[in-house]
Coordinates of C-alpha atoms in Angstrom, one line a residue:
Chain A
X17 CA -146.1 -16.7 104.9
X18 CA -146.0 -16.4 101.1
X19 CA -148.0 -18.1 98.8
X20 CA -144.7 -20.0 97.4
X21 CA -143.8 -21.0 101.3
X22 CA -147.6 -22.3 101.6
X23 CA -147.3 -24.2 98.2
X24 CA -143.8 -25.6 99.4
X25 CA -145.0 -26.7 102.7
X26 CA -148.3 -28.5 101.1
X27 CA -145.8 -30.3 98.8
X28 CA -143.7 -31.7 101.9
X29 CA -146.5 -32.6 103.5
X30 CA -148.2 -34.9 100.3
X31 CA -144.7 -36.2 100.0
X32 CA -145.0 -37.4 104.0
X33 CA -147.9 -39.0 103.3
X34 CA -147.1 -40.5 100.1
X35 CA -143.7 -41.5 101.6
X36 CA -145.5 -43.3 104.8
X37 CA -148.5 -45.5 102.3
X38 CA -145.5 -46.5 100.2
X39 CA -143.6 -48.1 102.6
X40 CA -146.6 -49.4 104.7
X41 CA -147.3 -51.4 101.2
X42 CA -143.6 -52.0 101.0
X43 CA -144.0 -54.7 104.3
X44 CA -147.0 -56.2 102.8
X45 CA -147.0 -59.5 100.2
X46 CA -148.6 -59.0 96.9
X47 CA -151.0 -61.7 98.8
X48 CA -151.8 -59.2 101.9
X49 CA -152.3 -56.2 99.7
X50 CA -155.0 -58.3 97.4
X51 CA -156.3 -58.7 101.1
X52 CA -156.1 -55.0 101.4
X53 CA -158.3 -54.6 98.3
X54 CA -160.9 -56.9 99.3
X55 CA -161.7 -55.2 102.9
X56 CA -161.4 -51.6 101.1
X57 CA -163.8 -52.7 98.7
X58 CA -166.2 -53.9 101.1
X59 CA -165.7 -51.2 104.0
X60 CA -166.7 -48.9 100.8
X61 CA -169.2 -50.5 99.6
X62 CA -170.8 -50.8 103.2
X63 CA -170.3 -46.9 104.1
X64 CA -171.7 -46.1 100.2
X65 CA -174.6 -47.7 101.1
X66 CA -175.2 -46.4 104.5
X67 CA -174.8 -43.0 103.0
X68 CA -177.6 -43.4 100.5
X69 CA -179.8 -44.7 103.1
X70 CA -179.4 -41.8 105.3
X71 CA -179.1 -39.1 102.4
X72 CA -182.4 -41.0 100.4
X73 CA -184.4 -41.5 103.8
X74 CA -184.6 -45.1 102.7
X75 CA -185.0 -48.1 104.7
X76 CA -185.1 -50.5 102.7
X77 CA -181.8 -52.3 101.6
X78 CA -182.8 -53.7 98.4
X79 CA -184.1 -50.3 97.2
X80 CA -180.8 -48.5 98.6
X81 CA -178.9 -51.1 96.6
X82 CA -180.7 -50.0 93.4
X83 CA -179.9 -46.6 94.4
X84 CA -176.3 -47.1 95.0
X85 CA -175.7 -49.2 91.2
X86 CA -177.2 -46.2 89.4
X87 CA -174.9 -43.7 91.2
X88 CA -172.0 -46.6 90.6
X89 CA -173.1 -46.7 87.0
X90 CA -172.7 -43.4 86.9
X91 CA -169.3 -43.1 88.4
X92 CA -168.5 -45.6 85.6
X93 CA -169.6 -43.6 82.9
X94 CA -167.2 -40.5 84.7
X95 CA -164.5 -43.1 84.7
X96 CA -164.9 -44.6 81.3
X97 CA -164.6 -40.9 79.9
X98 CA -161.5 -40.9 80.0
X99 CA -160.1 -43.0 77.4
X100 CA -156.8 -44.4 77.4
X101 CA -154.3 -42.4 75.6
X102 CA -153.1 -46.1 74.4
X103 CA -149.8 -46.0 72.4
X104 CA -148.7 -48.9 70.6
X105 CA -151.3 -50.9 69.8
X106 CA -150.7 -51.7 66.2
X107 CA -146.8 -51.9 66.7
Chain B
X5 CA -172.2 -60.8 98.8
X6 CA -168.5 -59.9 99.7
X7 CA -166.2 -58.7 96.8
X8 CA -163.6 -61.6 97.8
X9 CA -166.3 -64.1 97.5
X10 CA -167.7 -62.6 94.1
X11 CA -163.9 -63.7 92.7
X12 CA -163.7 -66.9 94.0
X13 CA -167.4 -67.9 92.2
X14 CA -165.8 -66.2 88.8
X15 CA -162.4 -67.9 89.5
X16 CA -163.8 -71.2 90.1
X17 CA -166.3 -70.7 87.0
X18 CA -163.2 -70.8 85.0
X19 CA -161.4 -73.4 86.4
X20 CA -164.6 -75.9 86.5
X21 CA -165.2 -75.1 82.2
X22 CA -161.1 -75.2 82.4
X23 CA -160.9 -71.4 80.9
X24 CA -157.3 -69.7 81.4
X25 CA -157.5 -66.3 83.2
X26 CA -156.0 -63.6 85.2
X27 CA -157.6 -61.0 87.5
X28 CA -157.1 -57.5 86.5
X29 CA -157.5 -53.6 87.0
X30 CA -158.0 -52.7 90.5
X31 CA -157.0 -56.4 92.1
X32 CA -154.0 -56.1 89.6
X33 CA -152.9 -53.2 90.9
X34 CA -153.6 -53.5 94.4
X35 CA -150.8 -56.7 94.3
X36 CA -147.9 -54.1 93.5
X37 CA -149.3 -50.3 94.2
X38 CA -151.0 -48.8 96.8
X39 CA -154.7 -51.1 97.3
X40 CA -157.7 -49.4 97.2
X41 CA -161.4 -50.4 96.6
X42 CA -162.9 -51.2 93.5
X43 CA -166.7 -51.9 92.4
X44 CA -165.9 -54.7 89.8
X45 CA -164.4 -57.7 89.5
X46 CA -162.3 -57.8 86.4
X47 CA -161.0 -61.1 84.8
X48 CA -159.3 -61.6 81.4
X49 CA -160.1 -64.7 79.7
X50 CA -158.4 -66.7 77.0
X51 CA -161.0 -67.8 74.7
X52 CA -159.3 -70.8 73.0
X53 CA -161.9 -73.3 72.8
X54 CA -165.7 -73.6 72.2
X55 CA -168.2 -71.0 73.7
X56 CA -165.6 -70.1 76.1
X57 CA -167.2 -67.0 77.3
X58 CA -171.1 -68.7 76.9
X59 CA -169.8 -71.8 79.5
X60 CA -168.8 -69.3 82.1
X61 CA -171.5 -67.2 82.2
X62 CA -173.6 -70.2 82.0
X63 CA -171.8 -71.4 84.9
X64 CA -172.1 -68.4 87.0
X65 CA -176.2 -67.5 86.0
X66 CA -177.0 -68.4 89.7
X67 CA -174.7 -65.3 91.1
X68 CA -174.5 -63.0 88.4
X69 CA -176.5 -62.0 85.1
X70 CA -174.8 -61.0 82.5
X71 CA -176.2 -58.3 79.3
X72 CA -177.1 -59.7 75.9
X73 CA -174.7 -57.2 74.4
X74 CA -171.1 -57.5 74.7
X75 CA -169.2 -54.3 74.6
X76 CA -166.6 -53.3 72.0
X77 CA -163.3 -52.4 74.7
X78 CA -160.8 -51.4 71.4
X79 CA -158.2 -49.4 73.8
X80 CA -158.1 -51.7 76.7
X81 CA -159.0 -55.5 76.3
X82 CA -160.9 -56.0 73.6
X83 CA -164.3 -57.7 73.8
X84 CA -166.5 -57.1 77.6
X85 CA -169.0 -59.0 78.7
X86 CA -170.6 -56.8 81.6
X87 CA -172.6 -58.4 84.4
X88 CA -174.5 -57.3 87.7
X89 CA -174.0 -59.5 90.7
X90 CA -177.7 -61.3 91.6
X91 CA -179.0 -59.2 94.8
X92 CA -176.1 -57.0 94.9
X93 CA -176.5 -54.8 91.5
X94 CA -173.5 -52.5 93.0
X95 CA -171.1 -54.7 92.1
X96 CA -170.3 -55.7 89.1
X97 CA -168.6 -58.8 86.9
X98 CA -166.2 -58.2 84.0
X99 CA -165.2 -60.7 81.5
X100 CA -162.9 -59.2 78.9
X101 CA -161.3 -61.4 76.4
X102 CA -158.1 -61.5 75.5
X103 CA -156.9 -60.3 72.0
X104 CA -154.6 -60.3 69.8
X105 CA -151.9 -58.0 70.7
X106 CA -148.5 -59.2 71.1
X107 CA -147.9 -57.0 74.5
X108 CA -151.4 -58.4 75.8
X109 CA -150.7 -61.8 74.9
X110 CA -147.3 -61.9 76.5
X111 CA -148.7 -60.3 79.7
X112 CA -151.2 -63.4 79.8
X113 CA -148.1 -65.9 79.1
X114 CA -146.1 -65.1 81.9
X115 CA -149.1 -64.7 84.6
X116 CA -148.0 -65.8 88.0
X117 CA -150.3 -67.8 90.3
X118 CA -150.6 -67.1 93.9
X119 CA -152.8 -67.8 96.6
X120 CA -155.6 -66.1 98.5
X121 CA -157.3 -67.2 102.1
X122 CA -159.7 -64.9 100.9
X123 CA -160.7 -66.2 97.9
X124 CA -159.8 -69.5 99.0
X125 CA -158.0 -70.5 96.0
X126 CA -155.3 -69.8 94.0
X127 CA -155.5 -67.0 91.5
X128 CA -153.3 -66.6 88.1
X129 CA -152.4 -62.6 87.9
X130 CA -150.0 -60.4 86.0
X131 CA -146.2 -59.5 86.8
X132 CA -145.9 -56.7 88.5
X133 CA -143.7 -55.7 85.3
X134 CA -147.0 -56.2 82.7
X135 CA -149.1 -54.1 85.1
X136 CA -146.3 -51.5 84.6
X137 CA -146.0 -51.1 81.2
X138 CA -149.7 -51.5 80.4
X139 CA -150.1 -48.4 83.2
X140 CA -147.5 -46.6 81.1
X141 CA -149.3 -47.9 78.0
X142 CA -152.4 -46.9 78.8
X143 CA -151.8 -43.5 79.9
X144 CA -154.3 -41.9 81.9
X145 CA -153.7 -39.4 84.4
X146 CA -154.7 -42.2 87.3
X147 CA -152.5 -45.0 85.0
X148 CA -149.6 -43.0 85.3
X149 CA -149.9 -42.2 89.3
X150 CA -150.3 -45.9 89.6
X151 CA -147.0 -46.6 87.4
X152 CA -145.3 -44.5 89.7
X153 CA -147.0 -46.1 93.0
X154 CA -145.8 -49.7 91.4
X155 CA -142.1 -48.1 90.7
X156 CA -141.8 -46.7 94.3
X157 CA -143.0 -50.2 96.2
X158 CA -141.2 -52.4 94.1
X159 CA -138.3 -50.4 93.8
X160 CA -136.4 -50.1 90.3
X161 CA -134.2 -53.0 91.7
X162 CA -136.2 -55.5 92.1
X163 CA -138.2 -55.1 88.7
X164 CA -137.2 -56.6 85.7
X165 CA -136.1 -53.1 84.0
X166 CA -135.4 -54.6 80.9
X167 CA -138.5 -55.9 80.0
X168 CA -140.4 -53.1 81.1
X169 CA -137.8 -51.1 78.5
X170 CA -138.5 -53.3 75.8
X171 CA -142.3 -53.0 75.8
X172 CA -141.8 -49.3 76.7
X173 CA -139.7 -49.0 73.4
X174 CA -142.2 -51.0 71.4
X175 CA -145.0 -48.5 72.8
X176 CA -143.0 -45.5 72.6
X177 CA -144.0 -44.7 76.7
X178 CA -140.1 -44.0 77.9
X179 CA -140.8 -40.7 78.7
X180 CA -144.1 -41.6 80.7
X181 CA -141.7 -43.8 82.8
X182 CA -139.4 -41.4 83.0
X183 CA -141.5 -39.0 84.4
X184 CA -143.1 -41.7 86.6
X185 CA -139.7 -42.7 88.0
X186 CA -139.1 -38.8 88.3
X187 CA -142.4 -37.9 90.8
X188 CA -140.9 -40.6 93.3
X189 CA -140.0 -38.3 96.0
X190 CA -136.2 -38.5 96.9
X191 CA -136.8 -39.7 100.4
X192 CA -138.0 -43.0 99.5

């Protein structure tokens, strides 16, 4: 297999996946995907903070809480990098 | 504290000091794209009144506490008052208000209320259309991957196209929605 055949098959296959999260959003109400946001939130939140508990050896949730808003913050900071290439806004 | 119940004390905050608002950013989104989790709770705030911002913060100082220093947001909202949720300093509060831009402020006039078991309440957010053009607006390479994500689930023919041309003309982003429309894969 070339590399263009391996590019072309990775592209079908993102396309699959894109195509099948698309129209699983496409059955849900703007209601039931706000829904959607709140449990991802939370399920991520939870696993985040399980993580840093295992990876810090810490047992104690308040301190892993701590731990987990600095590397937010930080995430934040990544995020906020990237400034909007805003257009328009003295139009 | 769960995230839905972190929105329903900042909703009800406004509604008790009767502030208009709208969520935004990730909830926003996660209406017409594809939802996905977020670590704040984002809400846009008219501040037409007296000590608009002080009263809800005031009112939510039990839950959340909020900076002395607001931060300047120039290319997104304007004005952000940042605070950490009480006991859960992983997620976060954000009260941006709403300035004086006539795309921004038109966005905030036609806000659509709906209702969430969740939250318990009904919430006032953006048309699918204003989170479109402020994702083409805004530009980022994650903005624009949402603009398409909004195109492909609400399909072209259920949006109103021309209002999402006129803002795109005023901005000058037809060629970001162009190209957003153009990654949509055939099949779909």
């Amino acid at each position: 297999m070339t590399e263009e055949q391996r590019q072309a098959d990775l592209i079908k296959l993102q396309d699959a996946i894109y195509i099948d999260k698309v129209r699983r959003a496409r059955t849900l109400t703007p209601e039931e995907r706000l829904a959607d946001v709140f449990e991802l939130t939370n399920g991520v939140l939870e696993r985040m903070l399980d993580g840093v508990m295992w990876q810090k050896k810490i047992d104690d949730i308040d301190e892993a809480k701590l731990v987990l808003s600095h590397q937010i913050q930080r995430l934040r900071l990544v995020r906020d990098y990237e400034r909007p290439k805003l257009t328009g806004l003295h139009s | 504290m769960k995230v839905e119940t972190l929105a329903g004390e900042v909703v009800k905050a406004c509604v008790a000091e009767n502030v208009d608002y709208m969520i935004a950013s990730a909830f926003a989104y996660g209406m017409y794209g594809i939802p996905r989790s977020t670590k704040d709770v984002d809400i846009v705030l008219s501040v037409k009144g007296e000590n608009v911002i002080l009263r809800v913060i005031e009112r939510l100082s039990g839950q959340v506490e909020f900076g002395d220093q607001v931060q300047f947001d120039t290319l997104t909202w304007g004005k952000r008052h940042v605070g950490k949720v009480i006991g859960n300093p992983q997620l976060q509060v954000e009260l941006f208000e709403l300035f004086d831009d006539p795309f921004v402020l038109a966005q905030f006039e036609r806000k659509v209320l709906l209702y969430s078991p969740q939250v318990g309440a009904e919430i006032w957010a953006p048309t699918a259309e204003d989170v479109l053009v402020q994702k083409l607006r805004w530009g980022r390479a994650k903005d624009l991957d949402d603009a398409r994500d909004i195109i492909a689930i609400q399909e072209i023919k259920n949006l109103e196209m021309d209002y999402v041309h006129h803002w795109c003309g005023i901005h000058k982003s037809e060629e970001r929605l162009r190209e957003a429309i153009n990654r949509i894969p055939k099949d779909l």
